[in-house]
Amino acid sequence: MKAAVFKGAGHPLCIATMSDPVPGASEIIVKVGLCGICGTDLSMTALGEFNYPVGSSLGHEFSGEVIALGREVDQLKIGDMVVAMPVAGCGRCQHCRSGDLFWCAQMRPMMGGFGEYAVAAAGSCLLLPAGLSATDGAIIEPLAVGLHSVHQAGMRQGARVMILGSGPIALATAFWARRLGAAKVTLMSRSDRHSSIAAHMGVTDFMTFTSADEEMRLLAEDGLPEIVFECVGASAMLARAIALVAPRGTVVLSGLCFCLDSFVPAAAVFKEVRVQAALGYRRSDFIASLDVLSAGAIQPRAMVTNVIALDDLPDKFEAMRTQKHECKVLVDPSRAAHLPH
Ligand SMILES: [Zn+2]
Ligand SMILES: [Zn+2]
């Protein structure tokens, strides 16, 4: 099969022929319909930030058709359309039983969406209902991340929330915050390029970063946000979030910042700020994200700004490290290359 292979930090992905995957006893093979490019993919392959294994294929936001079953799989059949949670757990421990697969001691990431076929754990797959497309399937994972962040915040009905960033995780967080009862959702970003998508996703107020003093002045008119979701993942953002949140408010760290960062602890103490991190999602978040699309909330489709061929992925992937105009880009392994190679 054809796949985009990771060649090491600092090197672009490479389109190569790999052996077709074979399912383990409790696994299935998915013919990938679409797979999203995630900010995490870019982080994991950047210089010095992560030890992602060379020679493997990334891509964890995928959906597609079941084409092969392991011998113990009885809950799925050939031809089913599925979306895969890209992790496998032991299936027996307390974390697996409660749907917290990321915390299983035997947790294995199941990537490979940037190829024609991907292995998935049958127990981590959800059936995609007839009314949902492969696009819907591919955006369920980032939606689930946003929902988990909102759950971690412990948000009350009618809350004023603020979201830093305007990428898919920021937008997914805005979508759920509004849907779950936030009265005011202010999104603050470097540029206003995603402001119309943000409005679509439920954002009520859009701001661009200015100075901390000016931001405080603007926010103070209606009251400071009780919850600030940090979805940028860059240095100095935690300090910014602590500065902006209301006294006794909550800062949720959703963005992945791999560099050393600093903040003045007293700034948090003086306001009794609660800092809460959010990682991934629970199985229930994944199911709720599928269900919301299934129930007709199609606004999140607006996050998709491009669909590209697998052959075009390596160039696009590198470009996305610096160019921020795209929101969610999906890879279609069955599509012919658009660019000359
Ligand atoms: Zn992702
Ligand atoms: Zn487990």
GROMACS .gro file of C-alpha atoms in nm, residues 12-319:
model
  308
   12PRO     CA    1   0.962   1.587   0.530
   13LEU     CA    2   0.725   1.291   0.521
   14CYS     CA    3   0.796   1.058   0.229
   15ILE     CA    4   0.544   0.876   0.011
   16ALA     CA    5   0.648   0.511   0.004
   17THR     CA    6   0.516   0.164  -0.057
   18MET     CA    7   0.469  -0.028   0.267
   19SER     CA    8   0.350  -0.383   0.318
   20ASP     CA    9  -0.027  -0.407   0.354
   21PRO     CA   10  -0.121  -0.419   0.724
   22VAL     CA   11  -0.248  -0.745   0.873
   23PRO     CA   12  -0.498  -0.729   1.160
   24GLY     CA   13  -0.414  -0.877   1.500
   25ALA     CA   14  -0.678  -1.094   1.668
   26SER     CA   15  -0.883  -0.803   1.802
   27GLU     CA   16  -0.800  -0.558   1.524
   28ILE     CA   17  -0.948  -0.455   1.192
   29ILE     CA   18  -0.814  -0.300   0.873
   30VAL     CA   19  -0.977   0.023   0.761
   31LYS     CA   20  -0.957   0.144   0.402
   32VAL     CA   21  -0.899   0.508   0.488
   33GLY     CA   22  -1.164   0.738   0.345
   34LEU     CA   23  -1.032   1.063   0.486
   35CYS     CA   24  -0.779   1.153   0.754
   36GLY     CA   25  -0.728   1.493   0.913
   37ILE     CA   26  -0.392   1.661   0.961
   38CYS     CA   27  -0.366   1.757   1.328
   39GLY     CA   28  -0.146   2.014   1.501
   40THR     CA   29  -0.026   1.722   1.715
   41ASP     CA   30   0.112   1.553   1.401
   42LEU     CA   31   0.316   1.864   1.331
   43SER     CA   32   0.439   1.884   1.693
   44MET     CA   33   0.528   1.516   1.710
   45THR     CA   34   0.748   1.536   1.403
   46ALA     CA   35   0.917   1.868   1.480
   47LEU     CA   36   1.280   1.886   1.577
   48GLY     CA   37   1.357   1.759   1.924
   49GLU     CA   38   1.006   1.764   2.057
   50PHE     CA   39   0.898   1.403   2.047
   51ASN     CA   40   1.055   1.066   1.978
   52TYR     CA   41   0.812   0.957   1.713
   53PRO     CA   42   0.934   0.626   1.557
   54VAL     CA   43   1.105   0.665   1.220
   55GLY     CA   44   0.951   0.450   0.946
   56SER     CA   45   0.597   0.464   1.077
   57SER     CA   46   0.296   0.644   0.940
   58LEU     CA   47   0.106   0.914   1.127
   59GLY     CA   48  -0.256   1.018   1.093
   60HIS     CA   49  -0.497   0.965   1.382
   61GLU     CA   50  -0.815   1.140   1.265
   62PHE     CA   51  -0.951   0.892   1.017
   63SER     CA   52  -1.263   0.714   0.911
   64GLY     CA   53  -1.326   0.460   0.638
   65GLU     CA   54  -1.449   0.116   0.543
   66VAL     CA   55  -1.374  -0.208   0.724
   67ILE     CA   56  -1.202  -0.443   0.477
   68ALA     CA   57  -1.050  -0.711   0.704
   69LEU     CA   58  -1.123  -0.850   1.049
   70GLY     CA   59  -0.904  -1.017   1.310
   71ARG     CA   60  -1.019  -1.363   1.418
   72GLU     CA   61  -1.169  -1.247   1.750
   73VAL     CA   62  -1.365  -0.952   1.606
   74ASP     CA   63  -1.738  -1.013   1.612
   75GLN     CA   64  -1.882  -0.664   1.669
   76LEU     CA   65  -1.796  -0.534   1.319
   77LYS     CA   66  -1.827  -0.676   0.969
   78ILE     CA   67  -1.664  -0.619   0.630
   79GLY     CA   68  -1.811  -0.314   0.460
   80ASP     CA   69  -1.900  -0.127   0.782
   81MET     CA   70  -1.811   0.242   0.781
   82VAL     CA   71  -1.626   0.328   1.101
   83VAL     CA   72  -1.440   0.600   1.280
   84ALA     CA   73  -1.152   0.479   1.495
   85MET     CA   74  -1.038   0.616   1.827
   86PRO     CA   75  -0.665   0.602   1.754
   87VAL     CA   76  -0.571   0.419   2.074
   88ALA     CA   77  -0.593   0.062   2.193
   89GLY     CA   78  -0.607  -0.039   2.559
   90CYS     CA   79  -0.602  -0.374   2.737
   91GLY     CA   80  -0.981  -0.365   2.756
   92ARG     CA   81  -0.985  -0.497   3.114
   93CYS     CA   82  -0.833  -0.240   3.350
   94GLN     CA   83  -1.028   0.024   3.538
   95HIS     CA   84  -0.927   0.295   3.285
   96CYS     CA   85  -1.035   0.091   2.985
   97ARG     CA   86  -1.364   0.002   3.153
   98SER     CA   87  -1.439   0.368   3.219
   99GLY     CA   88  -1.344   0.470   2.863
  100ASP     CA   89  -1.019   0.644   2.963
  101LEU     CA   90  -0.803   0.454   2.717
  102PHE     CA   91  -0.521   0.708   2.731
  103TRP     CA   92  -0.454   0.606   3.091
  104CYS     CA   93  -0.434   0.232   3.035
  105ALA     CA   94  -0.087   0.101   3.130
  106GLN     CA   95  -0.087  -0.096   2.802
  107MET     CA   96  -0.213   0.195   2.590
  108ARG     CA   97  -0.090   0.179   2.230
  109PRO     CA   98  -0.140   0.465   1.984
  110MET     CA   99  -0.301   0.339   1.663
  111MET     CA  100  -0.208   0.576   1.386
  112GLY     CA  101  -0.166   0.511   1.015
  113GLY     CA  102  -0.441   0.727   0.871
  114PHE     CA  103  -0.189   0.878   0.627
  115GLY     CA  104  -0.194   0.559   0.421
  116GLU     CA  105  -0.437   0.365   0.207
  117TYR     CA  106  -0.506   0.118   0.489
  118ALA     CA  107  -0.480   0.153   0.863
  119VAL     CA  108  -0.497  -0.091   1.154
  120ALA     CA  109  -0.751  -0.006   1.424
  121ALA     CA  110  -0.852  -0.175   1.748
  122ALA     CA  111  -1.202  -0.311   1.690
  123GLY     CA  112  -1.304  -0.212   2.042
  124SER     CA  113  -1.198   0.148   1.975
  125CYS     CA  114  -1.413   0.186   1.661
  126LEU     CA  115  -1.759   0.338   1.633
  127LEU     CA  116  -1.997   0.267   1.348
  128LEU     CA  117  -2.054   0.568   1.129
  129PRO     CA  118  -2.429   0.602   1.073
  130ALA     CA  119  -2.556   0.619   0.714
  131GLY     CA  120  -2.619   0.994   0.734
  132LEU     CA  121  -2.259   1.078   0.816
  133SER     CA  122  -1.982   1.113   0.559
  134ALA     CA  123  -1.611   1.032   0.575
  135THR     CA  124  -1.560   1.406   0.641
  136ASP     CA  125  -1.778   1.383   0.949
  137GLY     CA  126  -1.585   1.074   1.053
  138ALA     CA  127  -1.255   1.260   1.027
  139ILE     CA  128  -1.361   1.557   1.240
  140ILE     CA  129  -1.502   1.352   1.529
  141GLU     CA  130  -1.158   1.320   1.692
  142PRO     CA  131  -1.087   1.696   1.721
  143LEU     CA  132  -1.447   1.751   1.831
  144ALA     CA  133  -1.397   1.498   2.109
  145VAL     CA  134  -1.084   1.685   2.224
  146GLY     CA  135  -1.289   2.005   2.250
  147LEU     CA  136  -1.564   1.833   2.446
  148HIS     CA  137  -1.318   1.679   2.689
  149SER     CA  138  -1.166   2.024   2.753
  150VAL     CA  139  -1.509   2.167   2.834
  151HIS     CA  140  -1.579   1.878   3.071
  152GLN     CA  141  -1.242   1.934   3.242
  153ALA     CA  142  -1.334   2.300   3.295
  154GLY     CA  143  -1.641   2.215   3.505
  155MET     CA  144  -1.832   2.487   3.323
  156ARG     CA  145  -2.158   2.623   3.467
  157GLN     CA  146  -2.462   2.717   3.259
  158GLY     CA  147  -2.449   3.079   3.149
  159ALA     CA  148  -2.070   3.101   3.193
  160ARG     CA  149  -1.848   3.360   3.024
  161VAL     CA  150  -1.565   3.173   2.857
  162MET     CA  151  -1.265   3.273   2.656
  163ILE     CA  152  -1.067   3.067   2.411
  164LEU     CA  153  -0.710   3.149   2.310
  165GLY     CA  154  -0.631   3.029   1.957
  166SER     CA  155  -0.837   2.967   1.645
  167GLY     CA  156  -0.725   2.626   1.525
  168PRO     CA  157  -0.954   2.321   1.515
  169ILE     CA  158  -0.918   2.247   1.889
  170ALA     CA  159  -1.002   2.607   1.980
  171LEU     CA  160  -1.302   2.599   1.748
  172ALA     CA  161  -1.419   2.259   1.870
  173THR     CA  162  -1.394   2.386   2.228
  174ALA     CA  163  -1.601   2.691   2.133
  175PHE     CA  164  -1.862   2.470   1.969
  176TRP     CA  165  -1.907   2.258   2.281
  177ALA     CA  166  -1.885   2.543   2.529
  178ARG     CA  167  -2.169   2.721   2.354
  179ARG     CA  168  -2.369   2.406   2.305
  180LEU     CA  169  -2.333   2.311   2.670
  181GLY     CA  170  -2.460   2.643   2.795
  182ALA     CA  171  -2.194   2.915   2.787
  183ALA     CA  172  -2.364   3.252   2.748
  184LYS     CA  173  -2.060   3.426   2.607
  185VAL     CA  174  -1.777   3.266   2.412
  186THR     CA  175  -1.496   3.506   2.325
  187LEU     CA  176  -1.226   3.375   2.096
  188MET     CA  177  -0.893   3.554   2.080
  189SER     CA  178  -0.645   3.482   1.805
  190ARG     CA  179  -0.342   3.629   1.630
  191SER     CA  180  -0.543   3.706   1.317
  192ASP     CA  181  -0.908   3.719   1.220
  193ARG     CA  182  -0.871   3.470   0.934
  194HIS     CA  183  -1.094   3.212   1.101
  195SER     CA  184  -1.348   3.456   1.239
  196SER     CA  185  -1.630   3.345   1.009
  197ILE     CA  186  -1.570   2.977   1.094
  198ALA     CA  187  -1.562   3.078   1.460
  199ALA     CA  188  -1.899   3.251   1.432
  200HIS     CA  189  -2.034   2.936   1.271
  201MET     CA  190  -1.905   2.730   1.563
  202GLY     CA  191  -2.084   2.940   1.824
  203VAL     CA  192  -1.828   3.209   1.909
  204THR     CA  193  -2.014   3.522   2.020
  205ASP     CA  194  -1.718   3.765   2.032
  206PHE     CA  195  -1.397   3.765   1.832
  207MET     CA  196  -1.081   3.953   1.934
  208THR     CA  197  -0.726   3.964   1.805
  209PHE     CA  198  -0.434   3.967   2.049
  210THR     CA  199  -0.325   4.317   2.140
  211SER     CA  200  -0.150   4.412   2.462
  212ALA     CA  201  -0.240   4.245   2.790
  213ASP     CA  202  -0.365   4.581   2.927
  214GLU     CA  203  -0.585   4.649   2.628
  215GLU     CA  204  -0.726   4.294   2.635
  216MET     CA  205  -0.811   4.334   3.004
  217ARG     CA  206  -0.979   4.668   2.938
  218LEU     CA  207  -1.195   4.523   2.660
  219LEU     CA  208  -1.291   4.216   2.859
  220ALA     CA  209  -1.359   4.402   3.182
  221GLU     CA  210  -1.656   4.584   3.025
  222ASP     CA  211  -1.868   4.267   3.041
  223GLY     CA  212  -1.681   4.091   3.317
  224LEU     CA  213  -1.367   3.880   3.290
  225PRO     CA  214  -1.407   3.523   3.162
  226GLU     CA  215  -1.463   3.260   3.429
  227ILE     CA  216  -1.286   3.002   3.216
  228VAL     CA  217  -0.997   3.056   2.975
  229PHE     CA  218  -0.909   2.767   2.744
  230GLU     CA  219  -0.546   2.787   2.629
  231CYS     CA  220  -0.551   2.620   2.286
  232VAL     CA  221  -0.242   2.778   2.127
  233GLY     CA  222   0.030   2.570   2.290
  234ALA     CA  223   0.307   2.830   2.288
  235SER     CA  224   0.524   2.989   2.555
  236ALA     CA  225   0.378   3.283   2.749
  237MET     CA  226   0.022   3.167   2.683
  238LEU     CA  227  -0.030   3.024   3.031
  239ALA     CA  228   0.070   3.359   3.183
  240ARG     CA  229  -0.167   3.531   2.939
  241ALA     CA  230  -0.453   3.301   3.036
  242ILE     CA  231  -0.391   3.360   3.409
  243ALA     CA  232  -0.390   3.735   3.349
  244LEU     CA  233  -0.720   3.725   3.161
  245VAL     CA  234  -0.924   3.489   3.376
  246ALA     CA  235  -1.162   3.622   3.642
  247PRO     CA  236  -1.079   3.581   4.014
  248ARG     CA  237  -1.139   3.219   4.120
  249GLY     CA  238  -1.162   3.130   3.753
  250THR     CA  239  -1.028   2.825   3.573
  251VAL     CA  240  -0.756   2.805   3.311
  252VAL     CA  241  -0.772   2.491   3.098
  253LEU     CA  242  -0.449   2.390   2.926
  254SER     CA  243  -0.539   2.218   2.601
  255GLY     CA  244  -0.258   2.335   2.373
  256LEU     CA  245   0.068   2.139   2.364
  257CYS     CA  246   0.364   2.358   2.450
  258PHE     CA  247   0.690   2.161   2.453
  259CYS     CA  248   0.925   2.440   2.549
  260LEU     CA  249   1.021   2.569   2.891
  261ASP     CA  250   0.777   2.836   2.994
  262SER     CA  251   0.753   3.073   3.287
  263PHE     CA  252   0.484   3.257   3.474
  264VAL     CA  253   0.463   3.446   3.801
  265PRO     CA  254   0.290   3.211   4.047
  266ALA     CA  255   0.170   3.503   4.260
  267ALA     CA  256  -0.043   3.620   3.966
  268ALA     CA  257  -0.239   3.297   4.001
  269VAL     CA  258  -0.239   3.309   4.383
  270PHE     CA  259  -0.379   3.661   4.398
  271LYS     CA  260  -0.681   3.548   4.198
  272GLU     CA  261  -0.701   3.189   4.332
  273VAL     CA  262  -0.685   3.060   3.977
  274ARG     CA  263  -0.738   2.689   3.917
  275VAL     CA  264  -0.517   2.549   3.639
  276GLN     CA  265  -0.656   2.232   3.487
  277ALA     CA  266  -0.497   2.035   3.201
  278ALA     CA  267  -0.692   1.839   2.941
  279LEU     CA  268  -0.554   1.547   2.739
  280GLY     CA  269  -0.738   1.374   2.457
  281TYR     CA  270  -1.084   1.245   2.543
  282ARG     CA  271  -1.279   0.964   2.698
  283ARG     CA  272  -1.473   0.717   2.491
  284SER     CA  273  -1.794   0.895   2.594
  285ASP     CA  274  -1.661   1.223   2.443
  286PHE     CA  275  -1.595   1.043   2.117
  287ILE     CA  276  -1.947   0.896   2.115
  288ALA     CA  277  -2.106   1.233   2.199
  289SER     CA  278  -1.913   1.395   1.913
  290LEU     CA  279  -2.043   1.137   1.667
  291ASP     CA  280  -2.393   1.174   1.808
  292VAL     CA  281  -2.399   1.552   1.779
  293LEU     CA  282  -2.313   1.535   1.408
  294SER     CA  283  -2.562   1.256   1.363
  295ALA     CA  284  -2.832   1.469   1.528
  296GLY     CA  285  -2.783   1.733   1.261
  297ALA     CA  286  -2.535   1.976   1.417
  298ILE     CA  287  -2.330   2.010   1.100
  299GLN     CA  288  -2.156   2.340   1.187
  300PRO     CA  289  -1.822   2.166   1.260
  301ARG     CA  290  -1.794   2.073   0.890
  302ALA     CA  291  -1.705   2.440   0.837
  303MET     CA  292  -1.364   2.368   0.994
  304VAL     CA  293  -1.259   2.172   0.683
  305THR     CA  294  -1.083   2.416   0.450
  306ASN     CA  295  -0.909   2.172   0.215
  307VAL     CA  296  -0.901   1.809   0.100
  308ILE     CA  297  -0.574   1.694  -0.057
  309ALA     CA  298  -0.430   1.381  -0.220
  310LEU     CA  299  -0.187   1.158  -0.027
  311ASP     CA  300   0.090   1.245  -0.278
  312ASP     CA  301   0.047   1.611  -0.191
  313LEU     CA  302   0.066   1.549   0.185
  314PRO     CA  303   0.446   1.582   0.239
  315ASP     CA  304   0.459   1.931   0.086
  316LYS     CA  305   0.139   2.044   0.255
  317PHE     CA  306   0.253   1.906   0.588
  318GLU     CA  307   0.574   2.111   0.579
  319ALA     CA  308   0.390   2.420   0.461
   0.00000   0.00000   0.00000
